[in-house]
mmCIF file of C-alpha atoms (C1' of nucleotides) in Angstrom:
data_model
loop_
_atom_site.group_PDB
_atom_site.id
_atom_site.type_symbol
_atom_site.label_atom_id
_atom_site.label_comp_id
_atom_site.label_asym_id
_atom_site.label_seq_id
_atom_site.Cartn_x
_atom_site.Cartn_y
_atom_site.Cartn_z
ATOM 1 C CA MET A 139 0.000 0.000 0.000
ATOM 2 C CA ARG A 140 1.344 3.363 -1.055
ATOM 3 C CA ILE A 141 0.090 6.670 0.338
ATOM 4 C CA THR A 142 1.242 10.146 -0.641
ATOM 5 C CA THR A 143 0.691 13.704 0.550
ATOM 6 C CA PHE A 144 0.994 16.783 -1.652
ATOM 7 C CA ASN A 145 0.242 20.458 -1.071
ATOM 8 C CA ALA A 146 -0.754 21.393 -4.619
ATOM 9 C CA ASN A 147 -1.153 25.171 -4.194
ATOM 10 C CA SER A 148 -4.097 25.030 -6.661
ATOM 11 C CA ILE A 149 -5.126 21.595 -7.894
ATOM 12 C CA ARG A 150 -6.322 22.985 -11.225
ATOM 13 C CA THR A 151 -3.012 24.683 -11.997
ATOM 14 C CA ARG A 152 -1.118 21.570 -10.852
ATOM 15 C CA LEU A 153 -2.988 18.917 -12.921
ATOM 16 C CA PRO A 154 -0.091 18.720 -15.450
ATOM 17 C CA ILE A 155 2.115 17.646 -12.539
ATOM 18 C CA ILE A 156 -0.317 15.535 -10.514
ATOM 19 C CA ILE A 157 -1.778 13.366 -13.292
ATOM 20 C CA PRO A 158 1.601 12.177 -14.685
ATOM 21 C CA TRP A 159 2.868 11.655 -11.140
ATOM 22 C CA LEU A 160 -0.118 9.412 -10.321
ATOM 23 C CA LEU A 161 0.396 7.433 -13.519
ATOM 24 C CA GLU A 162 4.096 6.954 -12.821
ATOM 25 C CA HIS A 163 3.972 6.150 -9.110
ATOM 26 C CA GLN A 164 0.488 4.632 -8.718
ATOM 27 C CA PRO A 165 -0.224 5.504 -5.072
ATOM 28 C CA ASP A 166 -3.298 3.846 -3.554
ATOM 29 C CA ILE A 167 -4.183 7.129 -1.867
ATOM 30 C CA LEU A 168 -3.093 10.711 -2.581
ATOM 31 C CA ALA A 169 -3.960 13.324 0.060
ATOM 32 C CA VAL A 170 -3.997 16.842 -1.393
ATOM 33 C CA GLN A 171 -4.016 20.181 0.418
ATOM 34 C CA GLU A 172 -4.554 23.730 -0.832
ATOM 35 C CA THR A 173 -6.753 22.684 -3.730
ATOM 36 C CA LYS A 174 -8.029 26.300 -3.848
ATOM 37 C CA VAL A 175 -11.232 25.350 -5.626
ATOM 38 C CA GLN A 176 -14.923 25.266 -4.839
ATOM 39 C CA ASP A 177 -16.498 21.802 -4.946
ATOM 40 C CA HIS A 178 -18.530 22.442 -8.113
ATOM 41 C CA GLU A 179 -15.329 23.373 -9.955
ATOM 42 C CA PHE A 180 -13.155 20.477 -8.700
ATOM 43 C CA PRO A 181 -11.507 18.732 -11.695
ATOM 44 C CA GLY A 182 -12.822 15.285 -10.775
ATOM 45 C CA ASP A 183 -13.001 13.999 -14.371
ATOM 46 C CA ALA A 184 -9.221 14.296 -14.742
ATOM 47 C CA PHE A 185 -8.823 11.746 -11.924
ATOM 48 C CA ARG A 186 -11.705 9.469 -12.899
ATOM 49 C CA GLU A 187 -10.282 9.225 -16.427
ATOM 50 C CA ILE A 188 -7.142 7.564 -15.021
ATOM 51 C CA GLY A 189 -9.007 5.274 -12.646
ATOM 52 C CA TYR A 190 -9.000 7.250 -9.415
ATOM 53 C CA HIS A 191 -11.904 8.148 -7.150
ATOM 54 C CA CYS A 192 -11.918 11.503 -5.403
ATOM 55 C CA VAL A 193 -13.644 13.233 -2.525
ATOM 56 C CA PHE A 194 -12.990 16.824 -1.579
ATOM 57 C CA ASN A 195 -13.971 19.859 0.412
ATOM 58 C CA GLY A 196 -13.029 23.243 -0.906
ATOM 59 C CA GLU A 197 -13.765 26.922 -0.937
ATOM 60 C CA LYS A 198 -13.005 29.828 -3.210
ATOM 61 C CA SER A 199 -9.312 30.858 -3.439
ATOM 62 C CA TYR A 200 -8.051 29.393 -0.162
ATOM 63 C CA ASN A 201 -7.481 26.054 1.573
ATOM 64 C CA GLY A 202 -9.261 22.973 0.249
ATOM 65 C CA VAL A 203 -8.458 19.273 0.812
ATOM 66 C CA ALA A 204 -9.011 16.120 -1.234
ATOM 67 C CA LEU A 205 -8.523 12.361 -1.011
ATOM 68 C CA ILE A 206 -7.791 10.732 -4.366
ATOM 69 C CA SER A 207 -7.761 6.942 -4.276
ATOM 70 C CA ARG A 208 -7.712 3.730 -6.298
ATOM 71 C CA GLU A 209 -10.554 2.280 -4.253
ATOM 72 C CA PRO A 210 -13.496 4.376 -3.083
ATOM 73 C CA ALA A 211 -13.461 5.228 0.600
ATOM 74 C CA ASP A 212 -15.876 3.369 2.864
ATOM 75 C CA ASP A 213 -16.479 6.478 4.978
ATOM 76 C CA ILE A 214 -15.827 10.157 4.421
ATOM 77 C CA ARG A 215 -15.900 12.676 7.236
ATOM 78 C CA SER A 216 -15.134 16.363 7.214
ATOM 79 C CA GLY A 217 -13.903 18.643 9.982
ATOM 80 C CA PHE A 218 -13.307 17.684 13.599
ATOM 81 C CA TYR A 219 -16.875 16.431 14.114
ATOM 82 C CA ASP A 220 -20.013 15.952 12.055
ATOM 83 C CA GLY A 221 -21.367 19.357 11.076
ATOM 84 C CA ASP A 222 -18.059 21.165 11.668
ATOM 85 C CA GLU A 223 -18.473 23.440 8.651
ATOM 86 C CA LYS A 224 -15.715 25.752 9.865
ATOM 87 C CA ASN A 225 -12.972 23.191 9.238
ATOM 88 C CA HIS A 226 -14.348 21.417 6.152
ATOM 89 C CA SER A 227 -11.731 22.815 3.830
ATOM 90 C CA ARG A 228 -8.811 21.920 6.129
ATOM 91 C CA LEU A 229 -9.695 18.419 7.311
ATOM 92 C CA ILE A 230 -11.070 15.440 5.394
ATOM 93 C CA ARG A 231 -11.028 11.889 6.686
ATOM 94 C CA GLY A 232 -11.558 8.583 4.937
ATOM 95 C CA ARG A 233 -11.665 4.889 5.840
ATOM 96 C CA TRP A 234 -10.534 2.046 3.605
ATOM 97 C CA GLY A 235 -11.392 -1.221 5.321
ATOM 98 C CA ASP A 236 -9.944 -0.956 8.809
ATOM 99 C CA MET A 237 -7.458 1.773 7.838
ATOM 100 C CA HIS A 238 -8.310 5.341 8.782
ATOM 101 C CA VAL A 239 -6.776 8.297 6.936
ATOM 102 C CA ILE A 240 -6.786 11.860 8.275
ATOM 103 C CA ASN A 241 -5.773 14.467 5.695
ATOM 104 C CA ALA A 242 -5.043 17.855 7.288
ATOM 105 C CA TYR A 243 -4.043 21.306 6.151
ATOM 106 C CA VAL A 244 -3.000 22.832 9.467
ATOM 107 C CA PRO A 245 -3.239 26.653 9.624
ATOM 108 C CA GLN A 246 0.104 28.308 8.934
ATOM 109 C CA GLY A 247 -0.293 30.953 11.639
ATOM 110 C CA ARG A 248 1.035 34.085 9.851
ATOM 111 C CA ASP A 249 2.908 35.511 12.853
ATOM 112 C CA ARG A 250 3.365 34.649 16.491
ATOM 113 C CA GLU A 251 1.373 37.636 17.765
ATOM 114 C CA SER A 252 -1.653 37.100 15.533
ATOM 115 C CA ASP A 253 -4.997 35.445 16.229
ATOM 116 C CA HIS A 254 -4.104 33.125 13.374
ATOM 117 C CA TYR A 255 -1.229 31.671 15.348
ATOM 118 C CA ALA A 256 -3.429 31.233 18.432
ATOM 119 C CA GLY A 257 -5.899 29.518 16.119
ATOM 120 C CA LYS A 258 -3.169 27.217 14.865
ATOM 121 C CA LEU A 259 -2.382 26.054 18.414
ATOM 122 C CA GLU A 260 -6.105 25.583 19.082
ATOM 123 C CA TRP A 261 -6.361 23.616 15.839
ATOM 124 C CA LEU A 262 -3.694 21.181 16.990
ATOM 125 C CA ARG A 263 -5.426 20.802 20.371
ATOM 126 C CA ASN A 264 -8.631 19.999 18.485
ATOM 127 C CA ILE A 265 -6.829 17.317 16.496
ATOM 128 C CA ARG A 266 -5.854 15.676 19.777
ATOM 129 C CA LYS A 267 -9.463 15.842 21.041
ATOM 130 C CA MET A 268 -10.671 14.305 17.792
ATOM 131 C CA LEU A 269 -8.140 11.480 18.098
ATOM 132 C CA ASP A 270 -9.216 10.788 21.675
ATOM 133 C CA ASN A 271 -12.883 10.771 20.633
ATOM 134 C CA ASP A 272 -12.823 8.893 17.337
ATOM 135 C CA TYR A 273 -9.791 6.586 17.198
ATOM 136 C CA SER A 274 -7.549 4.354 19.222
ATOM 137 C CA PRO A 275 -3.742 4.045 18.906
ATOM 138 C CA ASP A 276 -4.093 0.282 18.395
ATOM 139 C CA MET A 277 -6.094 0.947 15.221
ATOM 140 C CA PRO A 278 -4.329 1.475 11.864
ATOM 141 C CA VAL A 279 -4.538 5.272 11.550
ATOM 142 C CA ILE A 280 -2.595 7.637 9.275
ATOM 143 C CA TRP A 281 -2.390 11.384 9.888
ATOM 144 C CA LEU A 282 -0.808 13.147 6.960
ATOM 145 C CA GLY A 283 -0.762 16.433 5.151
ATOM 146 C CA ASP A 284 0.711 19.911 5.300
ATOM 147 C CA LEU A 285 1.007 20.149 9.079
ATOM 148 C CA ASN A 286 2.923 23.459 8.996
ATOM 149 C CA VAL A 287 5.240 22.184 11.725
ATOM 150 C CA ALA A 288 8.960 21.497 11.388
ATOM 151 C CA PRO A 289 9.373 19.283 14.486
ATOM 152 C CA GLU A 290 13.169 19.140 14.741
ATOM 153 C CA PRO A 291 16.060 21.532 14.001
ATOM 154 C CA MET A 292 17.136 19.246 11.160
ATOM 155 C CA ASP A 293 13.724 19.814 9.565
ATOM 156 C CA VAL A 294 14.643 23.389 8.592
ATOM 157 C CA HIS A 295 17.608 24.641 6.577
ATOM 158 C CA ASP A 296 18.582 27.310 9.125
ATOM 159 C CA PRO A 297 17.511 26.296 12.653
ATOM 160 C CA LYS A 298 19.182 29.278 14.328
ATOM 161 C CA GLY A 299 17.884 31.906 11.935
ATOM 162 C CA LEU A 300 14.388 30.457 11.759
ATOM 163 C CA ASP A 301 13.918 29.812 15.500
ATOM 164 C CA GLY A 302 10.682 31.491 16.584
ATOM 165 C CA HIS A 303 8.979 31.145 13.210
ATOM 166 C CA VAL A 304 5.270 30.164 13.290
ATOM 167 C CA CYS A 305 6.251 26.754 11.891
ATOM 168 C CA PHE A 306 9.382 26.280 13.986
ATOM 169 C CA ASN A 307 9.414 27.247 17.664
ATOM 170 C CA SER A 308 9.542 25.319 20.920
ATOM 171 C CA GLU A 309 5.971 26.153 21.951
ATOM 172 C CA LEU A 310 4.658 24.736 18.692
ATOM 173 C CA THR A 311 6.873 21.697 18.506
ATOM 174 C CA GLU A 312 6.111 20.775 22.138
ATOM 175 C CA LEU A 313 2.390 20.942 21.361
ATOM 176 C CA PHE A 314 2.935 18.919 18.196
ATOM 177 C CA TYR A 315 4.647 16.181 20.200
ATOM 178 C CA GLU A 316 1.814 16.272 22.757
ATOM 179 C CA VAL A 317 -0.582 15.503 19.916
ATOM 180 C CA CYS A 318 1.724 12.801 18.571
ATOM 181 C CA ALA A 319 1.985 11.282 22.071
ATOM 182 C CA TRP A 320 -1.578 10.075 21.482
ATOM 183 C CA GLY A 321 0.044 7.339 19.423
ATOM 184 C CA PHE A 322 1.575 8.715 16.225
ATOM 185 C CA ARG A 323 5.056 7.994 14.944
ATOM 186 C CA ASP A 324 6.907 9.625 12.071
ATOM 187 C CA VAL A 325 7.068 7.076 9.261
ATOM 188 C CA PHE A 326 9.324 9.262 7.144
ATOM 189 C CA ARG A 327 12.003 9.562 9.843
ATOM 190 C CA LYS A 328 11.925 5.796 10.391
ATOM 191 C CA HIS A 329 13.470 5.459 6.935
ATOM 192 C CA HIS A 330 15.334 8.779 6.711
ATOM 193 C CA PRO A 331 17.051 9.844 9.945
ATOM 194 C CA GLU A 332 19.466 12.063 8.028
ATOM 195 C CA PRO A 333 19.243 15.884 7.726
ATOM 196 C CA GLY A 334 18.572 17.757 4.488
ATOM 197 C CA GLN A 335 15.221 16.084 3.788
ATOM 198 C CA PHE A 336 12.755 18.830 2.879
ATOM 199 C CA SER A 337 9.232 18.866 1.404
ATOM 200 C CA PHE A 338 8.693 22.619 1.001
ATOM 201 C CA PHE A 339 10.798 25.267 -0.715
ATOM 202 C CA ASP A 340 9.641 28.884 -0.720
ATOM 203 C CA TYR A 341 9.105 30.246 -4.217
ATOM 204 C CA ARG A 342 11.099 33.310 -3.222
ATOM 205 C CA ALA A 343 14.879 33.528 -3.229
ATOM 206 C CA ALA A 344 15.259 30.449 -5.449
ATOM 207 C CA SER A 345 15.282 28.314 -2.310
ATOM 208 C CA VAL A 346 14.897 25.063 -4.211
ATOM 209 C CA TYR A 347 18.179 25.601 -6.027
ATOM 210 C CA THR A 348 20.095 26.317 -2.822
ATOM 211 C CA HIS A 349 18.199 23.529 -1.004
ATOM 212 C CA LYS A 350 16.890 25.963 1.648
ATOM 213 C CA GLY A 351 13.808 23.939 2.500
ATOM 214 C CA TRP A 352 11.531 22.855 5.292
ATOM 215 C CA ARG A 353 10.070 19.468 6.220
ATOM 216 C CA ILE A 354 6.506 20.436 7.131
ATOM 217 C CA ASP A 355 4.574 17.809 5.127
ATOM 218 C CA HIS A 356 4.304 14.643 7.166
ATOM 219 C CA ILE A 357 3.070 11.063 7.218
ATOM 220 C CA LEU A 358 2.459 9.846 10.765
ATOM 221 C CA THR A 359 0.933 6.524 11.698
ATOM 222 C CA THR A 360 -0.051 4.459 14.685
ATOM 223 C CA THR A 361 2.230 1.572 15.632
ATOM 224 C CA PRO A 362 0.333 -1.169 13.724
ATOM 225 C CA LEU A 363 1.040 0.636 10.452
ATOM 226 C CA PHE A 364 4.435 1.985 11.495
ATOM 227 C CA ASP A 365 5.645 -1.586 11.934
ATOM 228 C CA LYS A 366 4.449 -2.435 8.417
ATOM 229 C CA SER A 367 6.089 0.523 6.676
ATOM 230 C CA ARG A 368 8.855 -0.467 4.259
ATOM 231 C CA ASP A 369 9.977 2.849 2.776
ATOM 232 C CA ALA A 370 9.296 6.580 2.691
ATOM 233 C CA TRP A 371 10.583 9.170 0.281
ATOM 234 C CA ILE A 372 10.363 12.746 -0.901
ATOM 235 C CA ASP A 373 10.261 13.200 -4.666
ATOM 236 C CA LEU A 374 12.086 16.462 -5.407
ATOM 237 C CA LYS A 375 11.753 16.224 -9.182
ATOM 238 C CA PRO A 376 8.278 17.820 -9.411
ATOM 239 C CA ARG A 377 9.516 20.769 -7.307
ATOM 240 C CA ARG A 378 12.520 21.356 -9.519
ATOM 241 C CA LEU A 379 10.559 21.462 -12.758
ATOM 242 C CA ARG A 380 10.344 24.726 -14.595
ATOM 243 C CA GLU A 381 7.743 23.398 -17.022
ATOM 244 C CA PRO A 382 5.118 22.574 -16.018
ATOM 245 C CA LYS A 383 5.078 25.000 -13.132
ATOM 246 C CA PRO A 384 5.812 23.452 -9.727
ATOM 247 C CA SER A 385 4.009 23.811 -6.428
ATOM 248 C CA ASP A 386 6.167 25.184 -3.614
ATOM 249 C CA HIS A 387 5.711 21.790 -1.895
ATOM 250 C CA THR A 388 6.463 18.364 -3.284
ATOM 251 C CA PHE A 389 5.228 14.780 -2.900
ATOM 252 C CA VAL A 390 5.945 12.802 0.289
ATOM 253 C CA THR A 391 5.206 9.070 0.093
ATOM 254 C CA ALA A 392 5.168 6.086 2.426
ATOM 255 C CA ASP A 393 5.059 2.434 1.343
ATOM 256 C CA PHE A 394 3.576 -0.308 3.528
ATOM 257 C CA GLU A 395 3.651 -4.081 3.452
ATOM 258 C CA ILE A 396 -0.118 -4.428 3.338
ATOM 259 C "C1'" DA B 146 17.958 42.995 0.900
ATOM 260 C "C1'" DT B 147 12.062 42.481 6.473
ATOM 261 C "C1'" DG B 148 13.308 41.306 0.186
ATOM 262 C "C1'" DG B 149 12.017 37.625 -2.871
ATOM 263 C "C1'" DT B 150 7.541 34.539 -6.069
ATOM 264 C "C1'" DA B 151 3.234 32.375 -7.007
ATOM 265 C "C1'" DG B 152 -2.077 31.672 -7.036
ATOM 266 C "C1'" DT B 153 -6.448 33.636 -7.057
ATOM 267 C "C1'" DA B 154 -8.528 37.532 -8.935
ATOM 268 C "C1'" DG B 155 -8.923 41.147 -11.309
ATOM 269 C "C1'" DA B 156 -6.957 44.572 -5.746
ATOM 270 C "C1'" DA B 157 -5.003 42.684 -2.071
ATOM 271 C "C1'" DC B 158 -4.472 38.815 0.540
ATOM 272 C "C1'" DT B 159 -2.206 34.334 1.728
ATOM 273 C "C1'" DA B 160 1.676 31.507 2.015
#
DNA sequence: ATGGTAGTAGAACTA
């Protein structure tokens, strides 16, 4: 079983990257964030034409999440709880058999003093509440997506210069690990303990060419799945393309022996 | 260099 996360930064603009990537790498599930499209304009036909099902929650211009999969999901849920309209376009959950997938686009936070940053911390606390309510760490559960958290110094290109950033500071990373203490483990780091592994490169300052990146896109699983993971990898090629135009994030994938 | 680029929109906001 192969599962991938990708912040598309507009799924319509990124179809020339996503469709060939799906055909080449054949993931069972692709979790997309920042689709930036309302539901009635979602390009579902492009995925159905190559044999993928898709479910999505979007809004105009901002946010938006989707689950694109070989097999249709048995259950789809949106937000932290049924009827949570406020978080529809940042959280979509699916179940395939006994495997639960939580696709999240965690708020970025803008700056430490803003309400947006306070909302980001609250968002992570709500994830923990949702986990406590709806799942158990002995179940096969995957939490993946653009989590807007670089957990360790090695997850940013300049840990000293970037300390205090909304995606890299001790308050945030401590909270992140409190959420993970529910029962999540970092599948990517199981296979790649080395530094220099990044999933996001700012469009500005040609960061991709100097490898000044961040690892903020994650695939975390409960122990039953963690033990069955066989590989994880970041595909930098789609980020380095000039044509077609790249997203500022790239694909992060985990492979499991199931 | 507190800049830089990109997407959505069709000006200014978000990242």
